XYZ file of C-alpha atoms in Angstrom:
286
model
C -8.733 16.123 14.247
C -7.630 19.806 13.252
C -4.074 18.410 12.900
C -5.814 16.294 9.580
C -8.471 18.968 8.571
C -8.537 18.878 4.785
C -5.387 16.834 5.018
C -4.830 13.774 2.271
C -4.091 10.460 3.737
C -3.363 7.328 1.564
C -4.355 4.140 3.318
C -2.791 0.916 1.902
C -5.393 -1.857 2.703
C -4.488 -5.397 2.666
C -3.445 -8.308 4.629
C -6.020 -10.687 6.328
C -8.136 -7.926 7.522
C -9.377 -7.763 4.214
C -10.987 -11.315 4.752
C -12.576 -10.605 8.130
C -16.078 -9.584 7.391
C -16.037 -7.715 11.018
C -12.953 -5.990 9.984
C -13.823 -4.797 6.983
C -16.978 -3.255 8.158
C -14.837 -1.588 11.118
C -12.430 -0.370 8.690
C -15.144 0.941 6.258
C -16.801 2.700 9.111
C -13.457 4.557 10.004
C -12.706 5.655 6.481
C -16.267 7.267 6.226
C -15.852 8.566 9.892
C -12.327 10.749 8.913
C -14.132 11.941 5.378
C -16.614 13.438 7.852
C -14.454 14.681 9.791
C -12.426 16.767 7.160
C -9.930 14.146 6.415
C -9.172 13.345 2.651
C -9.027 9.562 2.325
C -7.513 7.461 -0.801
C -7.802 4.008 -0.326
C -5.760 1.348 -2.328
C -5.985 -2.058 -1.857
C -4.390 -5.599 -2.377
C -5.625 -8.864 -3.031
C -2.822 -11.493 -3.059
C -4.865 -13.860 -1.328
C -7.879 -13.550 -3.518
C -5.867 -13.905 -6.722
C -4.310 -16.873 -5.666
C -7.313 -18.634 -4.738
C -9.269 -18.042 -8.101
C -6.122 -19.188 -10.052
C -6.129 -22.397 -8.534
C -10.046 -22.641 -9.045
C -9.311 -21.727 -12.590
C -6.357 -24.357 -12.810
C -4.100 -21.890 -13.830
C -0.387 -22.745 -12.667
C 1.864 -19.960 -12.102
C 5.576 -20.298 -13.391
C 8.263 -19.437 -11.336
C 11.846 -17.841 -12.086
C 13.984 -17.022 -9.217
C 11.657 -17.562 -6.398
C 9.495 -14.920 -8.279
C 6.093 -15.225 -10.045
C 5.844 -14.714 -13.763
C 2.508 -12.935 -14.468
C 1.516 -14.050 -18.342
C -1.256 -12.669 -20.375
C -3.905 -15.351 -18.898
C -2.604 -14.606 -15.088
C -2.915 -10.805 -15.868
C -6.339 -10.830 -16.871
C -7.172 -12.811 -13.864
C -5.517 -10.026 -11.854
C -7.267 -7.716 -13.406
C -10.593 -9.242 -12.781
C -9.962 -9.421 -9.270
C -8.301 -6.501 -8.167
C -10.486 -4.034 -10.414
C -13.482 -5.917 -9.906
C -14.719 -8.518 -6.928
C -12.136 -6.668 -4.734
C -12.452 -3.092 -5.668
C -16.384 -3.319 -5.745
C -16.748 -5.444 -2.145
C -14.569 -2.459 -0.381
C -16.668 0.213 -2.548
C -19.959 -1.349 -0.989
C -18.945 -1.723 2.465
C -17.867 1.790 2.523
C -21.113 2.869 1.089
C -22.842 0.372 3.469
C -21.381 2.420 6.437
C -23.112 5.716 4.824
C -20.131 6.721 2.830
C -20.158 7.596 -1.014
C -17.280 5.537 -2.392
C -16.552 5.046 -6.108
C -13.962 2.481 -7.359
C -11.141 3.098 -9.804
C -8.082 1.702 -10.983
C -4.768 3.069 -12.218
C -5.564 2.428 -15.911
C -8.826 5.189 -15.213
C -7.527 8.679 -16.912
C -4.221 7.441 -16.961
C -3.751 7.359 -13.271
C -1.000 5.149 -13.294
C 1.717 4.334 -15.885
C 4.228 2.002 -15.259
C 7.337 -0.211 -16.771
C 7.695 -3.948 -16.489
C 9.969 -5.098 -13.997
C 12.973 -7.364 -15.076
C 15.213 -9.080 -12.103
C 18.638 -10.422 -12.322
C 18.805 -13.690 -10.736
C 21.844 -15.767 -10.144
C 22.076 -19.598 -10.835
C 23.129 -20.990 -7.511
C 24.597 -24.066 -9.814
C 26.215 -22.771 -12.426
C 27.043 -19.139 -10.621
C 25.666 -17.567 -14.349
C 23.619 -14.224 -14.133
C 20.550 -13.897 -16.034
C 17.663 -11.324 -16.290
C 14.018 -12.846 -15.757
C 11.321 -11.204 -17.484
C 8.261 -11.396 -15.078
C 6.062 -10.616 -17.650
C 3.037 -8.157 -16.866
C 4.496 -6.879 -13.513
C 5.091 -3.409 -13.703
C 6.548 -0.673 -11.204
C 5.281 3.128 -11.185
C 6.713 5.385 -14.196
C 4.876 8.236 -13.918
C 1.343 9.311 -11.873
C -0.934 11.883 -13.057
C -3.129 12.309 -10.050
C -6.258 14.565 -11.661
C -8.880 12.026 -11.439
C -8.013 11.392 -7.840
C -7.662 14.940 -6.848
C -11.354 15.756 -8.236
C -12.659 13.034 -6.494
C -11.556 13.419 -3.155
C -12.475 17.432 -3.295
C -15.958 16.035 -3.581
C -18.381 14.094 -0.966
C -16.673 10.833 -2.777
C -14.063 8.580 -1.533
C -11.873 6.825 -4.204
C -11.130 3.108 -3.557
C -8.044 2.309 -6.531
C -7.293 -1.103 -7.400
C -3.229 -1.220 -8.324
C -3.267 -1.845 -12.072
C -1.499 0.258 -14.165
C -0.859 0.686 -17.998
C 2.106 0.064 -19.611
C 4.140 1.753 -22.365
C 2.103 0.033 -25.289
C -1.227 0.104 -23.049
C -1.165 -3.271 -21.538
C -2.018 -4.263 -18.594
C 0.367 -4.088 -15.174
C -0.143 -5.478 -12.143
C 1.507 -2.986 -9.400
C 2.541 -3.760 -5.944
C 0.242 -2.734 -3.814
C 2.813 -0.839 -1.473
C 4.694 0.508 -4.335
C 1.041 1.589 -5.843
C -0.012 3.652 -2.835
C 3.781 4.949 -2.011
C 3.554 6.343 -5.575
C 0.354 7.812 -5.475
C 0.977 9.504 -1.816
C 4.055 11.286 -3.107
C 2.348 12.365 -6.065
C -0.454 13.674 -4.083
C 1.954 15.184 -1.657
C -0.163 13.584 0.995
C 0.167 14.329 4.666
C 0.151 10.782 5.855
C 0.607 6.955 3.891
C -0.857 4.339 6.376
C 0.583 0.893 5.535
C -1.963 -1.596 6.876
C -0.225 -5.059 7.101
C -0.564 -8.574 9.426
C 2.422 -7.176 11.700
C 2.177 -4.666 14.571
C 5.110 -2.947 13.078
C 8.488 -2.489 13.750
C 9.857 -4.259 16.392
C 13.149 -4.243 18.718
C 15.495 -6.706 19.559
C 13.118 -8.096 22.263
C 10.526 -8.123 20.101
C 8.460 -5.064 21.449
C 6.685 -2.318 19.566
C 8.762 0.588 18.228
C 6.303 3.444 18.201
C 8.270 6.270 16.070
C 11.142 6.365 14.468
C 13.295 8.994 12.462
C 14.649 8.198 8.652
C 18.103 8.096 10.002
C 16.596 5.784 12.981
C 15.219 3.714 10.986
C 18.441 3.099 8.447
C 20.453 2.818 11.248
C 18.389 -0.347 12.313
C 18.471 -1.531 9.075
C 21.997 -1.711 9.383
C 22.815 -3.012 12.780
C 20.301 -5.719 11.509
C 17.325 -5.127 13.640
C 15.401 -4.337 10.544
C 15.429 -7.703 8.636
C 13.854 -9.846 6.114
C 10.674 -8.627 4.103
C 10.669 -5.419 6.207
C 13.867 -4.076 4.956
C 12.132 -3.416 1.105
C 8.979 -1.998 3.023
C 10.744 0.582 5.236
C 13.353 1.432 2.710
C 10.261 2.403 0.437
C 8.922 4.369 3.391
C 12.149 6.153 3.464
C 11.867 6.824 -0.330
C 8.056 8.209 0.107
C 9.587 10.668 3.126
C 12.480 12.178 1.096
C 10.190 13.008 -1.822
C 7.587 15.072 0.767
C 5.392 12.875 2.463
C 5.000 13.973 6.082
C 5.519 10.328 7.699
C 4.193 6.498 6.682
C 2.967 4.630 9.518
C 3.245 0.679 9.319
C -0.132 -0.485 11.408
C -1.689 -4.030 11.878
C -4.747 -3.962 10.486
C -6.109 -6.770 12.006
C -6.116 -4.093 15.167
C -9.916 -2.992 15.001
C -10.234 1.080 14.590
C -6.431 1.119 13.675
C -6.838 3.700 11.272
C -8.928 6.360 13.892
C -6.135 4.953 16.668
C -3.418 6.023 14.417
C -5.094 9.247 13.007
C -6.672 10.744 15.940
C -4.834 9.673 19.199
C -1.678 10.900 20.422
C -0.131 7.396 20.934
C -1.538 6.169 17.583
C -0.925 2.599 16.618
C 1.908 0.696 15.041
C 5.096 2.556 13.945
C 5.697 6.328 12.670
C 8.229 6.672 10.539
C 9.278 10.678 9.606
C 11.646 12.705 8.704
C 12.586 14.407 12.307
C 11.046 13.579 15.548
C 7.991 16.316 16.659
C 8.964 18.148 19.891
C 7.525 16.540 23.035
C 5.879 13.766 21.190
C 3.920 11.254 22.969
C 4.234 8.733 21.067
C 8.130 7.449 21.702
C 8.303 4.022 23.269
């Protein structure tokens, strides 16, 4: 607890843990407890499944280009309504129900997160012609002004942030929650970035959890194929955050009860810790 006294911890909250009422209540209780223990938690949440469900109910069909969803004006309105509206306030209410004082904002508040539109290159497998795919109102961070978050965390309030950004022309941009949390953690010079996911962490070739990695070791596991598929961009994002000054990033299974407390307040932690260098005498090594 002394290690994290007055430290800033960014928690990306997502995955199936959000849809489980019992796990949601446990998560909220953990966030309240670490705030009471002197930590400054910042919650950034996703909401992909909920967005897809509402789009289906509203009979709004998504267009895909190169396997990627295109977010048009109608879709981004739904995205903002779900992320900055219903989901955000559900998390705020859950934290407040556990005795905390949460406040919900988005990246649009006080120009917290400015973004730029994402374009992706796609090569047609039949013609072998490469084209640029416009994904519509999908963005990535271009600049962060963390003033509003800094004011909130240095009070008795807990910020809960929806990953919505502001584009160059004032338009709403949907930003990936992991990317949003990483950019915010860097700007806030956070001690930890916790990524709550649906996986246990980084696994070795035998399927066993790797409890801790240095940046160099993580890069080696990407190169030798141990880390593969969708885990590669997540780990590369972690390495970028660490290179920018965040002490460590932890990939945690959000379906484990009290995962946040286990990670911060026990030596063995939870999930996979990635840091620039290993701590001497760490009890965390697998």
